[in-house]
Amino acid sequence: MTSDELLQQLQARGMITDAIATRLKRDAIVSGESPEDIIGRERIVPDEQVAALKSELLKVPYKKIDPEALTEQLMGIVPEETARTYHAVPISMQDGLLIVGMLHPDDTKAQDALKFIARQNHFNLGVYLISYEDLQAALRKYSPYRAEVAAAVRSLNVKEGSGGQQVIELEGGDSADAPIIKIVADTFKEAVMNKASDVHIEPQQKTLRIRFRIQGDLQEVASLPQELAQPITSRVKVISNLKIDETRIPQDGRFRAKLFDRDIDFRVATFPTPLGEKIVIRVLDPTSGLKSFENLDLLDPTRATIKKGLAKPYGMVLITGPTGSGKTTTLYAFLQSLNTEDVNIVSLEDPVEYFVAGINQSQVRPEIGYDFASGLRQILRQDPDIIMVGEIRDGETAGLAVQAALTGHVVLSTLHTNNAAGVIPRLIDLKVEPFLLPVSLNLIIAQRLVGVLCPDCKKPEEAPAEMQAVIKAALEGLPAEVVSQYTAPYKIYHAKGCATCKGRGIVDRTGIYEALLVTPQIETIINEGATTQKITAQARKQGMITLRQDGTVKALRGRVSMEEIIRETDDS
């Protein structure tokens, strides 16, 4: 099945729009990937739906696989290079029958390669179709991190010298740098495999600690001899184009690496401490960091409100929330939905986190006077239709963004407030004239990130009495079709941890949202003297679903924990 045939089928069944199909074809030409790989990487269509469709069309049975069940012995039958080249992994081996999972079971070259392996080992061969996500999870099993790092450390003869100096000798090799290079490379590979958002390399009194931030929490993944701190730090600084001999002041850099057949950006920041330089690396993986608008976890009424706000030909769309609440992910999702050939999109970012084909992205550099305000002035000379400003930080940027919205541009940006209603008083506080806001501001979205409960170990239970009251209050004012799905006593879900979630109880993070459309009624409140309380009351009258309500519905559906929703939201 060709990529064009798959796109046609997805369009015919309403799984993607014509605009998305056109963008996929364009992106495939630019990136050299297949449209199917882009669909899987960006999660434009749920993975299992694509697999089920291919299974139906190719007449090959689809199988969901458990990567944890893949043993080292089993993976040894199909070499890693073969698995990656032909997108095929071994699933099971029993009574001389080798079962293989293939992403493209109609690929004749892949079939020939697998038949050759089967003949060599005197096996019979069986084939299932597998999903893109399951293939990536299985491929990650080929590169175990801890064993490789431990082997690299063992290959070094590390001795403590006077004054904390390192004496590093390589046993049985020509280059003393090779194990260090391997440790650093394997660390980055492991971070991507585990969908870590950040890597922390921290010199301690007696060790070098490496931690990953996974689903919002830091986890220690390795503890290395302290004597390796300096060479590992130097290696990271070399690939990030930082000054190796400058250890007294913080430095910022970035680099790009090709891992698992995709380009990953790493943003590096060093920080001097008495024990050496601490390094934090932000992992910018487009697979987990870039989402399409369709894949944002929005309730239907909120999605409809956002679509209405984005459809306007000019005006501001602002996303608000604390640091680490997923604002940038949402911003990029909106940009991708607006990214068509007939519009000019220009962005100002600090820094550019993800590179998106078709968008003209620029990174501000305040140290040379190129900040958001000066950049915004220059953008207006670039004949833009849509402008994205990474963050509104001061009154000058806020004023320029408002002026851009008033002169016929769509302006997307972020702000820091506790909720959607707080954006308007905040803009007024930044010296934006109140009478300009109703005509320049289209849509305000507030959001938070919360953990997704593990589907394999979550269990329903009746909520305690105090929480029953909280849930009842949150459901008041929601559309009748939503409220009617849940009756008291309400059930909530908890996940105690299992092999699937590695004992954590959560497998991912998702957003909770509230979307406020600026209406004539909101305009009246602004002109009379806007307060957060008045704006919130009117927003709820016009049907806005609040953060607490959005989270409560998702908790009742078993997607998230009600305790975390209460902790992350207020009841206003």
GROMACS .gro file of N, CA and C in nm, residues 199-347:
model
  447
  199VAL      N    1   1.712   1.632   3.108
  199VAL     CA    2   1.819   1.550   3.165
  199VAL      C    3   1.900   1.640   3.258
  200HIS      N    4   1.919   1.595   3.383
  200HIS     CA    5   1.999   1.670   3.480
  200HIS      C    6   2.130   1.593   3.505
  201ILE      N    7   2.242   1.658   3.481
  201ILE     CA    8   2.374   1.600   3.510
  201ILE      C    9   2.433   1.681   3.625
  202GLU      N   10   2.442   1.619   3.743
  202GLU     CA   11   2.467   1.694   3.865
  202GLU      C   12   2.587   1.639   3.942
  203PRO      N   13   2.695   1.716   3.955
  203PRO     CA   14   2.808   1.672   4.037
  203PRO      C   15   2.772   1.675   4.184
  204GLN      N   16   2.792   1.563   4.254
  204GLN     CA   17   2.769   1.554   4.398
  204GLN      C   18   2.904   1.540   4.469
  205GLN      N   19   2.900   1.527   4.602
  205GLN     CA   20   3.023   1.517   4.678
  205GLN      C   21   3.106   1.395   4.637
  206LYS      N   22   3.040   1.281   4.616
  206LYS     CA   23   3.113   1.158   4.585
  206LYS      C   24   3.071   1.092   4.454
  207THR      N   25   2.967   1.144   4.391
  207THR     CA   26   2.918   1.082   4.267
  207THR      C   27   2.879   1.188   4.165
  208LEU      N   28   2.854   1.143   4.043
  208LEU     CA   29   2.791   1.226   3.941
  208LEU      C   30   2.652   1.168   3.919
  209ARG      N   31   2.552   1.243   3.956
  209ARG     CA   32   2.414   1.194   3.949
  209ARG      C   33   2.350   1.236   3.816
  210ILE      N   34   2.284   1.140   3.752
  210ILE     CA   35   2.208   1.170   3.629
  210ILE      C   36   2.061   1.141   3.656
  211ARG      N   37   1.980   1.241   3.633
  211ARG     CA   38   1.835   1.226   3.656
  211ARG      C   39   1.759   1.268   3.531
  212PHE      N   40   1.645   1.202   3.509
  212PHE     CA   41   1.553   1.237   3.400
  212PHE      C   42   1.425   1.292   3.461
  213ARG      N   43   1.369   1.395   3.397
  213ARG     CA   44   1.234   1.438   3.435
  213ARG      C   45   1.135   1.367   3.343
  214ILE      N   46   1.059   1.276   3.400
  214ILE     CA   47   0.963   1.196   3.324
  214ILE      C   48   0.825   1.222   3.379
  215GLN      N   49   0.735   1.266   3.292
  215GLN     CA   50   0.597   1.297   3.331
  215GLN      C   51   0.593   1.392   3.451
  216GLY      N   52   0.684   1.489   3.449
  216GLY     CA   53   0.683   1.593   3.550
  216GLY      C   54   0.767   1.567   3.673
  217ASP      N   55   0.813   1.443   3.695
  217ASP     CA   56   0.889   1.409   3.815
  217ASP      C   57   1.032   1.371   3.780
  218LEU      N   58   1.127   1.408   3.867
  218LEU     CA   59   1.266   1.372   3.847
  218LEU      C   60   1.293   1.232   3.901
  219GLN      N   61   1.366   1.152   3.822
  219GLN     CA   62   1.402   1.016   3.863
  219GLN      C   63   1.551   0.995   3.838
  220GLU      N   64   1.621   0.941   3.936
  220GLU     CA   65   1.762   0.911   3.917
  220GLU      C   66   1.776   0.787   3.831
  221VAL      N   67   1.858   0.797   3.726
  221VAL     CA   68   1.876   0.682   3.635
  221VAL      C   69   2.018   0.628   3.639
  222ALA      N   70   2.113   0.707   3.690
  222ALA     CA   71   2.252   0.659   3.697
  222ALA      C   72   2.328   0.738   3.802
  223SER      N   73   2.421   0.668   3.868
  223SER     CA   74   2.512   0.731   3.963
  223SER      C   75   2.653   0.687   3.925
  224LEU      N   76   2.733   0.781   3.872
  224LEU     CA   77   2.865   0.751   3.818
  224LEU      C   78   2.974   0.801   3.912
  225PRO      N   79   3.095   0.750   3.896
  225PRO     CA   80   3.206   0.800   3.978
  225PRO      C   81   3.223   0.951   3.960
  226GLN      N   82   3.248   1.021   4.068
  226GLN     CA   83   3.260   1.166   4.064
  226GLN      C   84   3.372   1.211   3.970
  227GLU      N   85   3.472   1.126   3.953
  227GLU     CA   86   3.585   1.161   3.867
  227GLU      C   87   3.545   1.173   3.719
  228LEU      N   88   3.427   1.124   3.683
  228LEU     CA   89   3.381   1.135   3.544
  228LEU      C   90   3.305   1.265   3.517
  229ALA      N   91   3.283   1.346   3.622
  229ALA     CA   92   3.204   1.468   3.606
  229ALA      C   93   3.265   1.562   3.503
  230GLN      N   94   3.394   1.589   3.517
  230GLN     CA   95   3.457   1.686   3.427
  230GLN      C   96   3.461   1.638   3.281
  231PRO      N   97   3.504   1.513   3.252
  231PRO     CA   98   3.505   1.471   3.112
  231PRO      C   99   3.365   1.463   3.050
  232ILE      N  100   3.265   1.422   3.129
  232ILE     CA  101   3.128   1.416   3.074
  232ILE      C  102   3.076   1.556   3.048
  233THR      N  103   3.103   1.649   3.141
  233THR     CA  104   3.063   1.788   3.121
  233THR      C  105   3.130   1.846   2.997
  234SER      N  106   3.259   1.818   2.980
  234SER     CA  107   3.332   1.868   2.864
  234SER      C  108   3.274   1.814   2.734
  235ARG      N  109   3.237   1.685   2.734
  235ARG     CA  110   3.179   1.624   2.615
  235ARG      C  111   3.048   1.693   2.576
  236VAL      N  112   2.963   1.718   2.676
  236VAL     CA  113   2.834   1.784   2.648
  236VAL      C  114   2.860   1.926   2.596
  237LYS      N  115   2.959   1.996   2.653
  237LYS     CA  116   2.989   2.132   2.610
  237LYS      C  117   3.047   2.134   2.468
  238VAL      N  118   3.125   2.033   2.433
  238VAL     CA  119   3.182   2.026   2.298
  238VAL      C  120   3.072   2.015   2.194
  239ILE      N  121   2.979   1.922   2.214
  239ILE     CA  122   2.874   1.901   2.112
  239ILE      C  123   2.772   2.014   2.112
  240SER      N  124   2.772   2.097   2.220
  240SER     CA  125   2.679   2.210   2.227
  240SER      C  126   2.744   2.340   2.185
  241ASN      N  127   2.872   2.333   2.140
  241ASN     CA  128   2.947   2.452   2.099
  241ASN      C  129   2.960   2.554   2.212
  242LEU      N  130   2.983   2.506   2.334
  242LEU     CA  131   3.007   2.595   2.448
  242LEU      C  132   3.157   2.602   2.476
  243LYS      N  133   3.197   2.703   2.552
  243LYS     CA  134   3.339   2.720   2.586
  243LYS      C  135   3.377   2.622   2.696
  244ILE      N  136   3.469   2.532   2.664
  244ILE     CA  137   3.509   2.429   2.761
  244ILE      C  138   3.585   2.491   2.878
  245ASP      N  139   3.666   2.594   2.850
  245ASP     CA  140   3.750   2.650   2.956
  245ASP      C  141   3.679   2.753   3.041
  246GLU      N  142   3.553   2.784   3.010
  246GLU     CA  143   3.477   2.879   3.090
  246GLU      C  144   3.382   2.803   3.184
  247THR      N  145   3.420   2.802   3.313
  247THR     CA  146   3.340   2.728   3.411
  247THR      C  147   3.283   2.820   3.520
  248ARG      N  148   3.308   2.949   3.507
  248ARG     CA  149   3.269   3.042   3.615
  248ARG      C  150   3.130   3.100   3.596
  249ILE      N  151   3.081   3.104   3.472
  249ILE     CA  152   2.951   3.165   3.444
  249ILE      C  153   2.862   3.066   3.370
  250PRO      N  154   2.730   3.081   3.382
  250PRO     CA  155   2.639   2.992   3.308
  250PRO      C  156   2.654   3.013   3.157
  251GLN      N  157   2.630   2.906   3.081
  251GLN     CA  158   2.631   2.913   2.935
  251GLN      C  159   2.507   2.841   2.880
  252ASP      N  160   2.463   2.885   2.764
  252ASP     CA  161   2.350   2.823   2.696
  252ASP      C  162   2.392   2.777   2.557
  253GLY      N  163   2.345   2.662   2.516
  253GLY     CA  164   2.373   2.613   2.382
  253GLY      C  165   2.268   2.512   2.339
  254ARG      N  166   2.284   2.457   2.223
  254ARG     CA  167   2.191   2.354   2.177
  254ARG      C  168   2.259   2.272   2.069
  255PHE      N  169   2.207   2.153   2.045
  255PHE     CA  170   2.256   2.071   1.936
  255PHE      C  171   2.142   1.981   1.890
  256ARG      N  172   2.161   1.922   1.775
  256ARG     CA  173   2.059   1.834   1.717
  256ARG      C  174   2.122   1.699   1.689
  257ALA      N  175   2.050   1.592   1.718
  257ALA     CA  176   2.099   1.457   1.692
  257ALA      C  177   1.989   1.375   1.627
  258LYS      N  178   2.029   1.280   1.544
  258LYS     CA  179   1.932   1.191   1.481
  258LYS      C  180   1.927   1.063   1.562
  259LEU      N  181   1.815   1.041   1.628
  259LEU     CA  182   1.795   0.923   1.711
  259LEU      C  183   1.664   0.856   1.672
  260PHE      N  184   1.667   0.724   1.659
  260PHE     CA  185   1.545   0.648   1.627
  260PHE      C  186   1.477   0.704   1.502
  261ASP      N  187   1.559   0.736   1.401
  261ASP     CA  188   1.510   0.783   1.271
  261ASP      C  189   1.436   0.915   1.276
  262ARG      N  190   1.464   0.997   1.375
  262ARG     CA  191   1.405   1.131   1.377
  262ARG      C  192   1.503   1.230   1.439
  263ASP      N  193   1.487   1.356   1.401
  263ASP     CA  194   1.576   1.461   1.452
  263ASP      C  195   1.526   1.508   1.588
  264ILE      N  196   1.615   1.504   1.687
  264ILE     CA  197   1.584   1.549   1.822
  264ILE      C  198   1.672   1.669   1.853
  265ASP      N  199   1.612   1.776   1.905
  265ASP     CA  200   1.688   1.892   1.948
  265ASP      C  201   1.712   1.885   2.098
  266PHE      N  202   1.831   1.923   2.140
  266PHE     CA  203   1.866   1.927   2.281
  266PHE      C  204   1.909   2.069   2.316
  267ARG      N  205   1.847   2.128   2.417
  267ARG     CA  206   1.882   2.263   2.462
  267ARG      C  207   1.959   2.252   2.591
  268VAL      N  208   2.079   2.308   2.595
  268VAL     CA  209   2.173   2.285   2.704
  268VAL      C  210   2.194   2.413   2.786
  269ALA      N  211   2.192   2.400   2.918
  269ALA     CA  212   2.221   2.514   3.007
  269ALA      C  213   2.314   2.466   3.117
  270THR      N  214   2.428   2.534   3.132
  270THR     CA  215   2.522   2.500   3.239
  270THR      C  216   2.505   2.598   3.354
  271PHE      N  217   2.543   2.551   3.474
  271PHE     CA  218   2.528   2.635   3.594
  271PHE      C  219   2.642   2.601   3.690
  272PRO      N  220   2.728   2.700   3.724
  272PRO     CA  221   2.844   2.670   3.809
  272PRO      C  222   2.804   2.643   3.954
  273THR      N  223   2.860   2.539   4.014
  273THR     CA  224   2.841   2.508   4.156
  273THR      C  225   2.979   2.480   4.216
  274PRO      N  226   2.993   2.481   4.349
  274PRO     CA  227   3.124   2.453   4.409
  274PRO      C  228   3.180   2.315   4.374
  275LEU      N  229   3.093   2.220   4.339
  275LEU     CA  230   3.139   2.084   4.307
  275LEU      C  231   3.162   2.064   4.158
  276GLY      N  232   3.138   2.166   4.077
  276GLY     CA  233   3.153   2.154   3.933
  276GLY      C  234   3.029   2.210   3.863
  277GLU      N  235   3.025   2.198   3.733
  277GLU     CA  236   2.913   2.254   3.657
  277GLU      C  237   2.796   2.156   3.650
  278LYS      N  238   2.681   2.205   3.693
  278LYS     CA  239   2.557   2.127   3.676
  278LYS      C  240   2.503   2.160   3.537
  279ILE      N  241   2.455   2.058   3.467
  279ILE     CA  242   2.402   2.078   3.332
  279ILE      C  243   2.258   2.027   3.327
  280VAL      N  244   2.171   2.108   3.268
  280VAL     CA  245   2.034   2.064   3.242
  280VAL      C  246   2.011   2.070   3.092
  281ILE      N  247   1.965   1.961   3.036
  281ILE     CA  248   1.941   1.951   2.892
  281ILE      C  249   1.793   1.930   2.869
  282ARG      N  250   1.728   2.022   2.800
  282ARG     CA  251   1.588   2.006   2.762
  282ARG      C  252   1.582   1.922   2.635
  283VAL      N  253   1.504   1.814   2.640
  283VAL     CA  254   1.490   1.723   2.526
  283VAL      C  255   1.368   1.766   2.446
  284LEU      N  256   1.391   1.810   2.324
  284LEU     CA  257   1.283   1.859   2.240
  284LEU      C  258   1.254   1.757   2.132
  285ASP      N  259   1.173   1.660   2.169
  285ASP     CA  260   1.139   1.549   2.080
  285ASP      C  261   1.006   1.579   2.012
  286PRO      N  262   1.005   1.598   1.880
  286PRO     CA  263   0.879   1.630   1.813
  286PRO      C  264   0.772   1.523   1.828
  287THR      N  265   0.813   1.398   1.857
  287THR     CA  266   0.715   1.291   1.875
  287THR      C  267   0.626   1.317   1.996
  288SER      N  268   0.687   1.363   2.106
  288SER     CA  269   0.608   1.385   2.227
  288SER      C  270   0.573   1.532   2.247
  289GLY      N  271   0.655   1.623   2.191
  289GLY     CA  272   0.633   1.765   2.215
  289GLY      C  273   0.542   1.831   2.115
  290LEU      N  274   0.530   1.774   1.995
  290LEU     CA  275   0.443   1.831   1.893
  290LEU      C  276   0.316   1.750   1.882
  291LYS      N  277   0.204   1.816   1.895
  291LYS     CA  278   0.075   1.750   1.879
  291LYS      C  279  -0.009   1.828   1.779
  292SER      N  280  -0.097   1.757   1.712
  292SER     CA  281  -0.191   1.826   1.625
  292SER      C  282  -0.307   1.878   1.709
  293PHE      N  283  -0.382   1.973   1.654
  293PHE     CA  284  -0.497   2.028   1.726
  293PHE      C  285  -0.596   1.917   1.760
  294GLU      N  286  -0.612   1.821   1.668
  294GLU     CA  287  -0.708   1.712   1.692
  294GLU      C  288  -0.667   1.625   1.810
  295ASN      N  289  -0.537   1.621   1.841
  295ASN     CA  290  -0.490   1.533   1.948
  295ASN      C  291  -0.482   1.600   2.084
  296LEU      N  292  -0.517   1.729   2.092
  296LEU     CA  293  -0.526   1.791   2.224
  296LEU      C  294  -0.647   1.732   2.297
  297ASP      N  295  -0.630   1.705   2.425
  297ASP     CA  296  -0.735   1.638   2.504
  297ASP      C  297  -0.841   1.739   2.547
  298LEU      N  298  -0.921   1.784   2.448
  298LEU     CA  299  -1.021   1.888   2.473
  298LEU      C  300  -1.160   1.827   2.481
  299LEU      N  301  -1.241   1.875   2.576
  299LEU     CA  302  -1.383   1.838   2.576
  299LEU      C  303  -1.450   1.905   2.457
  300ASP      N  304  -1.556   1.845   2.407
  300ASP     CA  305  -1.620   1.895   2.285
  300ASP      C  306  -1.661   2.042   2.292
  301PRO      N  307  -1.728   2.089   2.402
  301PRO     CA  308  -1.765   2.231   2.406
  301PRO      C  309  -1.643   2.323   2.403
  302THR      N  310  -1.535   2.284   2.471
  302THR     CA  311  -1.413   2.366   2.472
  302THR      C  312  -1.349   2.367   2.335
  303ARG      N  313  -1.347   2.252   2.269
  303ARG     CA  314  -1.291   2.245   2.133
  303ARG      C  315  -1.368   2.336   2.038
  304ALA      N  316  -1.501   2.337   2.050
  304ALA     CA  317  -1.583   2.421   1.963
  304ALA      C  318  -1.554   2.570   1.988
  305THR      N  319  -1.538   2.608   2.115
  305THR     CA  320  -1.506   2.747   2.149
  305THR      C  321  -1.373   2.788   2.089
  306ILE      N  322  -1.272   2.702   2.100
  306ILE     CA  323  -1.139   2.734   2.048
  306ILE      C  324  -1.142   2.745   1.896
  307LYS      N  325  -1.211   2.653   1.830
  307LYS     CA  326  -1.221   2.659   1.684
  307LYS      C  327  -1.285   2.790   1.640
  308LYS      N  328  -1.385   2.835   1.714
  308LYS     CA  329  -1.454   2.960   1.680
  308LYS      C  330  -1.358   3.078   1.694
  309GLY      N  331  -1.276   3.077   1.801
  309GLY     CA  332  -1.181   3.186   1.822
  309GLY      C  333  -1.070   3.187   1.720
  310LEU      N  334  -1.022   3.068   1.681
  310LEU     CA  335  -0.913   3.059   1.583
  310LEU      C  336  -0.959   3.093   1.442
  311ALA      N  337  -1.089   3.080   1.417
  311ALA     CA  338  -1.140   3.104   1.281
  311ALA      C  339  -1.150   3.252   1.247
  312LYS      N  340  -1.139   3.341   1.346
  312LYS     CA  341  -1.151   3.484   1.319
  312LYS      C  342  -1.031   3.534   1.239
  313PRO      N  343  -1.054   3.629   1.148
  313PRO     CA  344  -0.946   3.671   1.056
  313PRO      C  345  -0.836   3.755   1.121
  314TYR      N  346  -0.860   3.810   1.237
  314TYR     CA  347  -0.759   3.888   1.308
  314TYR      C  348  -0.793   3.889   1.456
  315GLY      N  349  -0.698   3.933   1.537
  315GLY     CA  350  -0.720   3.938   1.682
  315GLY      C  351  -0.621   3.850   1.757
  316MET      N  352  -0.620   3.862   1.889
  316MET     CA  353  -0.525   3.791   1.973
  316MET      C  354  -0.583   3.663   2.029
  317VAL      N  355  -0.501   3.559   2.033
  317VAL     CA  356  -0.532   3.434   2.100
  317VAL      C  357  -0.422   3.413   2.203
  318LEU      N  358  -0.457   3.415   2.332
  318LEU     CA  359  -0.359   3.406   2.439
  318LEU      C  360  -0.377   3.278   2.518
  319ILE      N  361  -0.265   3.213   2.550
  319ILE     CA  362  -0.267   3.091   2.631
  319ILE      C  363  -0.195   3.122   2.762
  320THR      N  364  -0.256   3.087   2.873
  320THR     CA  365  -0.199   3.122   3.003
  320THR      C  366  -0.189   2.999   3.093
  321GLY      N  367  -0.098   3.008   3.186
  321GLY     CA  368  -0.075   2.897   3.279
  321GLY      C  369   0.065   2.909   3.336
  322PRO      N  370   0.095   2.833   3.441
  322PRO     CA  371   0.228   2.839   3.501
  322PRO      C  372   0.334   2.775   3.411
  323THR      N  373   0.460   2.794   3.447
  323THR     CA  374   0.570   2.731   3.375
  323THR      C  375   0.553   2.578   3.379
  324GLY      N  376   0.572   2.514   3.263
  324GLY     CA  377   0.560   2.368   3.257
  324GLY      C  378   0.419   2.318   3.246
  325SER      N  379   0.326   2.404   3.205
  325SER     CA  380   0.186   2.361   3.194
  325SER      C  381   0.147   2.323   3.052
  326GLY      N  382   0.244   2.319   2.959
  326GLY     CA  383   0.214   2.274   2.824
  326GLY      C  384   0.167   2.383   2.729
  327LYS      N  385   0.191   2.511   2.765
  327LYS     CA  386   0.144   2.621   2.680
  327LYS      C  387   0.208   2.616   2.541
  328THR      N  388   0.338   2.588   2.537
  328THR     CA  389   0.407   2.586   2.407
  328THR      C  390   0.353   2.475   2.317
  329THR      N  391   0.325   2.357   2.377
  329THR     CA  392   0.268   2.247   2.298
  329THR      C  393   0.135   2.288   2.236
  330THR      N  394   0.051   2.355   2.315
  330THR     CA  395  -0.079   2.400   2.263
  330THR      C  396  -0.060   2.505   2.155
  331LEU      N  397   0.035   2.596   2.178
  331LEU     CA  398   0.062   2.702   2.080
  331LEU      C  399   0.104   2.642   1.946
  332TYR      N  400   0.193   2.544   1.949
  332TYR     CA  401   0.238   2.480   1.825
  332TYR      C  402   0.123   2.403   1.759
  333ALA      N  403   0.036   2.344   1.838
  333ALA     CA  404  -0.080   2.272   1.781
  333ALA      C  405  -0.169   2.370   1.705
  334PHE      N  406  -0.191   2.489   1.763
  334PHE     CA  407  -0.272   2.590   1.695
  334PHE      C  408  -0.204   2.635   1.566
  335LEU      N  409  -0.072   2.658   1.574
  335LEU     CA  410   0.002   2.703   1.456
  335LEU      C  411  -0.008   2.601   1.343
  336GLN      N  412   0.002   2.472   1.379
  336GLN     CA  413  -0.006   2.368   1.276
  336GLN      C  414  -0.143   2.364   1.211
  337SER      N  415  -0.247   2.391   1.289
  337SER     CA  416  -0.382   2.391   1.232
  337SER      C  417  -0.404   2.511   1.140
  338LEU      N  418  -0.330   2.621   1.165
  338LEU     CA  419  -0.343   2.741   1.083
  338LEU      C  420  -0.243   2.744   0.968
  339ASN      N  421  -0.151   2.648   0.966
  339ASN     CA  422  -0.038   2.649   0.872
  339ASN      C  423  -0.080   2.595   0.735
  340THR      N  424  -0.124   2.684   0.649
  340THR     CA  425  -0.160   2.646   0.512
  340THR      C  426  -0.075   2.729   0.414
  341GLU      N  427  -0.079   2.690   0.289
  341GLU     CA  428   0.009   2.753   0.191
  341GLU      C  429  -0.026   2.898   0.163
  342ASP      N  430  -0.149   2.939   0.193
  342ASP     CA  431  -0.191   3.074   0.157
  342ASP      C  432  -0.171   3.177   0.268
  343VAL      N  433  -0.103   3.138   0.378
  343VAL     CA  434  -0.077   3.235   0.485
  343VAL      C  435   0.073   3.240   0.516
  344ASN      N  436   0.117   3.356   0.562
  344ASN     CA  437   0.256   3.375   0.604
  344ASN      C  438   0.258   3.380   0.757
  345ILE      N  439   0.318   3.277   0.818
  345ILE     CA  440   0.328   3.269   0.964
  345ILE      C  441   0.471   3.301   1.005
  346VAL      N  442   0.486   3.397   1.095
  346VAL     CA  443   0.618   3.434   1.145
  346VAL      C  444   0.614   3.426   1.297
  347SER      N  445   0.719   3.368   1.355
  347SER     CA  446   0.720   3.353   1.501
  347SER      C  447   0.844   3.416   1.562
   0.00000   0.00000   0.00000
